[in-house]
Amino acid sequence: MLTVNSMTAFACPDGHKAEENAAEAVEEQEPVVLYDSQFVDEEGNVTPVSTHMPRVWCFKHDIVSGYVQTHVKNDKGGCTVKTYEATQCIICNTIWTGDRIRVTTYVTCPH
């Protein structure tokens, strides 16, 4: 009985592998580039990242997760999009950039 019952455990797909494949599929999607430097939250909302941030006093940050993308065109008609893990406060718009997670280079810029 133990041998027969244990065989059903091998019939189930590996849950971790399915999650990894789903994560890879999300990472392989072509990035949407609306601005040369942008923050994209988990819901897909895109906001520009400004180098000049207005002074706003934020006593308690309201943080959303997402990623920052930078889009740089080259002189041959192509471009490079770098993607970083990031979080943003929706009150003061401060962005904290983390590790780089992807670099995509295009021979011809589609953006």
CSV table of C-alpha atoms in Angstrom, one decimal:
chain,number,residue,atom,x,y,z
A,1,MET,CA,0.0,0.0,0.0
A,2,LEU,CA,2.8,2.5,0.9
A,3,THR,CA,4.5,1.9,-2.5
A,4,VAL,CA,1.3,2.4,-4.5
A,5,ASN,CA,0.2,5.6,-2.5
A,6,SER,CA,3.7,7.2,-2.8
A,7,MET,CA,3.5,6.9,-6.6
A,8,THR,CA,0.9,9.6,-6.8
A,9,ALA,CA,3.4,12.1,-5.5
A,10,PHE,CA,5.4,11.7,-8.7
A,11,ALA,CA,2.4,12.5,-10.8
A,12,CYS,CA,2.0,16.1,-9.5
A,13,PRO,CA,4.0,18.8,-11.4
A,14,ASP,CA,6.7,20.6,-9.5
A,15,GLY,CA,5.1,23.8,-8.2
A,16,HIS,CA,8.3,25.7,-8.0
A,17,LYS,CA,9.2,25.0,-11.6
A,18,ALA,CA,5.8,26.3,-12.8
A,19,GLU,CA,6.4,29.5,-10.8
A,20,GLU,CA,9.9,29.9,-12.2
A,21,ASN,CA,8.5,29.5,-15.8
A,22,ALA,CA,5.8,32.1,-15.1
A,23,ALA,CA,8.4,34.5,-13.8
A,24,GLU,CA,10.6,34.0,-16.8
A,25,ALA,CA,7.6,34.6,-19.1
A,26,VAL,CA,7.0,37.9,-17.4
A,27,GLU,CA,10.7,38.9,-17.7
A,28,GLU,CA,10.7,38.1,-21.4
A,29,GLN,CA,7.9,40.5,-22.3
A,30,GLU,CA,9.1,43.5,-24.4
A,31,PRO,CA,9.3,46.5,-22.1
A,32,VAL,CA,6.9,49.4,-22.7
A,33,VAL,CA,8.9,52.5,-23.1
A,34,LEU,CA,7.0,55.8,-22.7
A,35,TYR,CA,9.9,57.9,-21.2
A,36,ASP,CA,13.6,57.6,-21.3
A,37,SER,CA,13.5,57.1,-17.5
A,38,GLN,CA,10.4,55.7,-16.0
A,39,PHE,CA,8.9,53.8,-13.0
A,40,VAL,CA,6.5,51.0,-13.6
A,41,ASP,CA,4.4,49.7,-10.7
A,42,GLU,CA,3.2,46.2,-10.2
A,43,GLU,CA,-0.1,47.1,-11.9
A,44,GLY,CA,1.7,48.3,-15.0
A,45,ASN,CA,1.2,52.1,-14.4
A,46,VAL,CA,4.0,54.0,-15.9
A,47,THR,CA,5.2,57.4,-14.5
A,48,PRO,CA,8.3,59.4,-15.7
A,49,VAL,CA,11.3,59.6,-13.4
A,50,SER,CA,12.5,63.2,-13.0
A,51,THR,CA,16.0,64.1,-12.2
A,52,HIS,CA,14.6,67.1,-10.3
A,53,MET,CA,12.4,66.1,-7.5
A,54,PRO,CA,10.3,68.8,-5.7
A,55,ARG,CA,10.8,69.1,-2.0
A,56,VAL,CA,7.9,67.4,-0.3
A,57,TRP,CA,8.0,66.5,3.3
A,58,CYS,CA,6.9,63.0,3.7
A,59,PHE,CA,6.4,61.9,7.3
A,60,LYS,CA,5.3,58.4,6.5
A,61,HIS,CA,6.1,56.8,3.1
A,62,ASP,CA,3.4,54.9,1.2
A,63,ILE,CA,5.5,52.5,-0.8
A,64,VAL,CA,4.6,50.6,-4.0
A,65,SER,CA,6.9,48.0,-5.6
A,66,GLY,CA,7.8,48.0,-9.2
A,67,TYR,CA,10.8,48.7,-11.4
A,68,VAL,CA,12.8,51.5,-13.0
A,69,GLN,CA,13.7,51.4,-16.7
A,70,THR,CA,16.2,53.6,-18.5
A,71,HIS,CA,16.1,53.9,-22.3
A,72,VAL,CA,19.2,55.1,-24.1
A,73,LYS,CA,19.4,55.3,-27.9
A,74,ASN,CA,22.7,54.8,-29.6
A,75,ASP,CA,24.1,56.5,-32.7
A,76,LYS,CA,23.4,53.4,-34.9
A,77,GLY,CA,19.7,53.5,-34.6
A,78,GLY,CA,19.4,51.0,-31.8
A,79,CYS,CA,18.8,51.3,-28.0
A,80,THR,CA,19.4,49.7,-24.7
A,81,VAL,CA,16.7,49.3,-22.0
A,82,LYS,CA,18.0,48.6,-18.5
A,83,THR,CA,15.5,47.4,-15.8
A,84,TYR,CA,16.1,47.7,-12.1
A,85,GLU,CA,14.1,46.5,-9.1
A,86,ALA,CA,12.6,49.6,-7.4
A,87,THR,CA,10.1,51.0,-4.9
A,88,GLN,CA,8.4,54.4,-5.0
A,89,CYS,CA,6.6,56.5,-2.4
A,90,ILE,CA,3.3,57.7,-3.9
A,91,ILE,CA,3.3,60.7,-1.5
A,92,CYS,CA,6.7,62.3,-2.2
A,93,ASN,CA,7.6,60.4,-5.4
A,94,THR,CA,11.0,59.3,-3.9
A,95,ILE,CA,12.3,56.3,-5.8
A,96,TRP,CA,14.7,53.7,-4.3
A,97,THR,CA,16.5,51.7,-7.0
A,98,GLY,CA,17.7,48.2,-6.3
A,99,ASP,CA,19.5,45.6,-8.3
A,100,ARG,CA,19.6,45.6,-12.1
A,101,ILE,CA,17.5,42.6,-13.2
A,102,ARG,CA,17.6,42.9,-17.0
A,103,VAL,CA,19.4,44.6,-19.9
A,104,THR,CA,17.8,44.5,-23.4
A,105,THR,CA,19.6,45.8,-26.4
A,106,TYR,CA,17.9,46.4,-29.7
A,107,VAL,CA,19.7,46.7,-33.0
A,108,THR,CA,16.8,48.9,-34.3
A,109,CYS,CA,15.0,50.9,-31.6
A,110,PRO,CA,11.3,50.0,-31.6
A,111,HIS,CA,10.4,52.8,-29.1
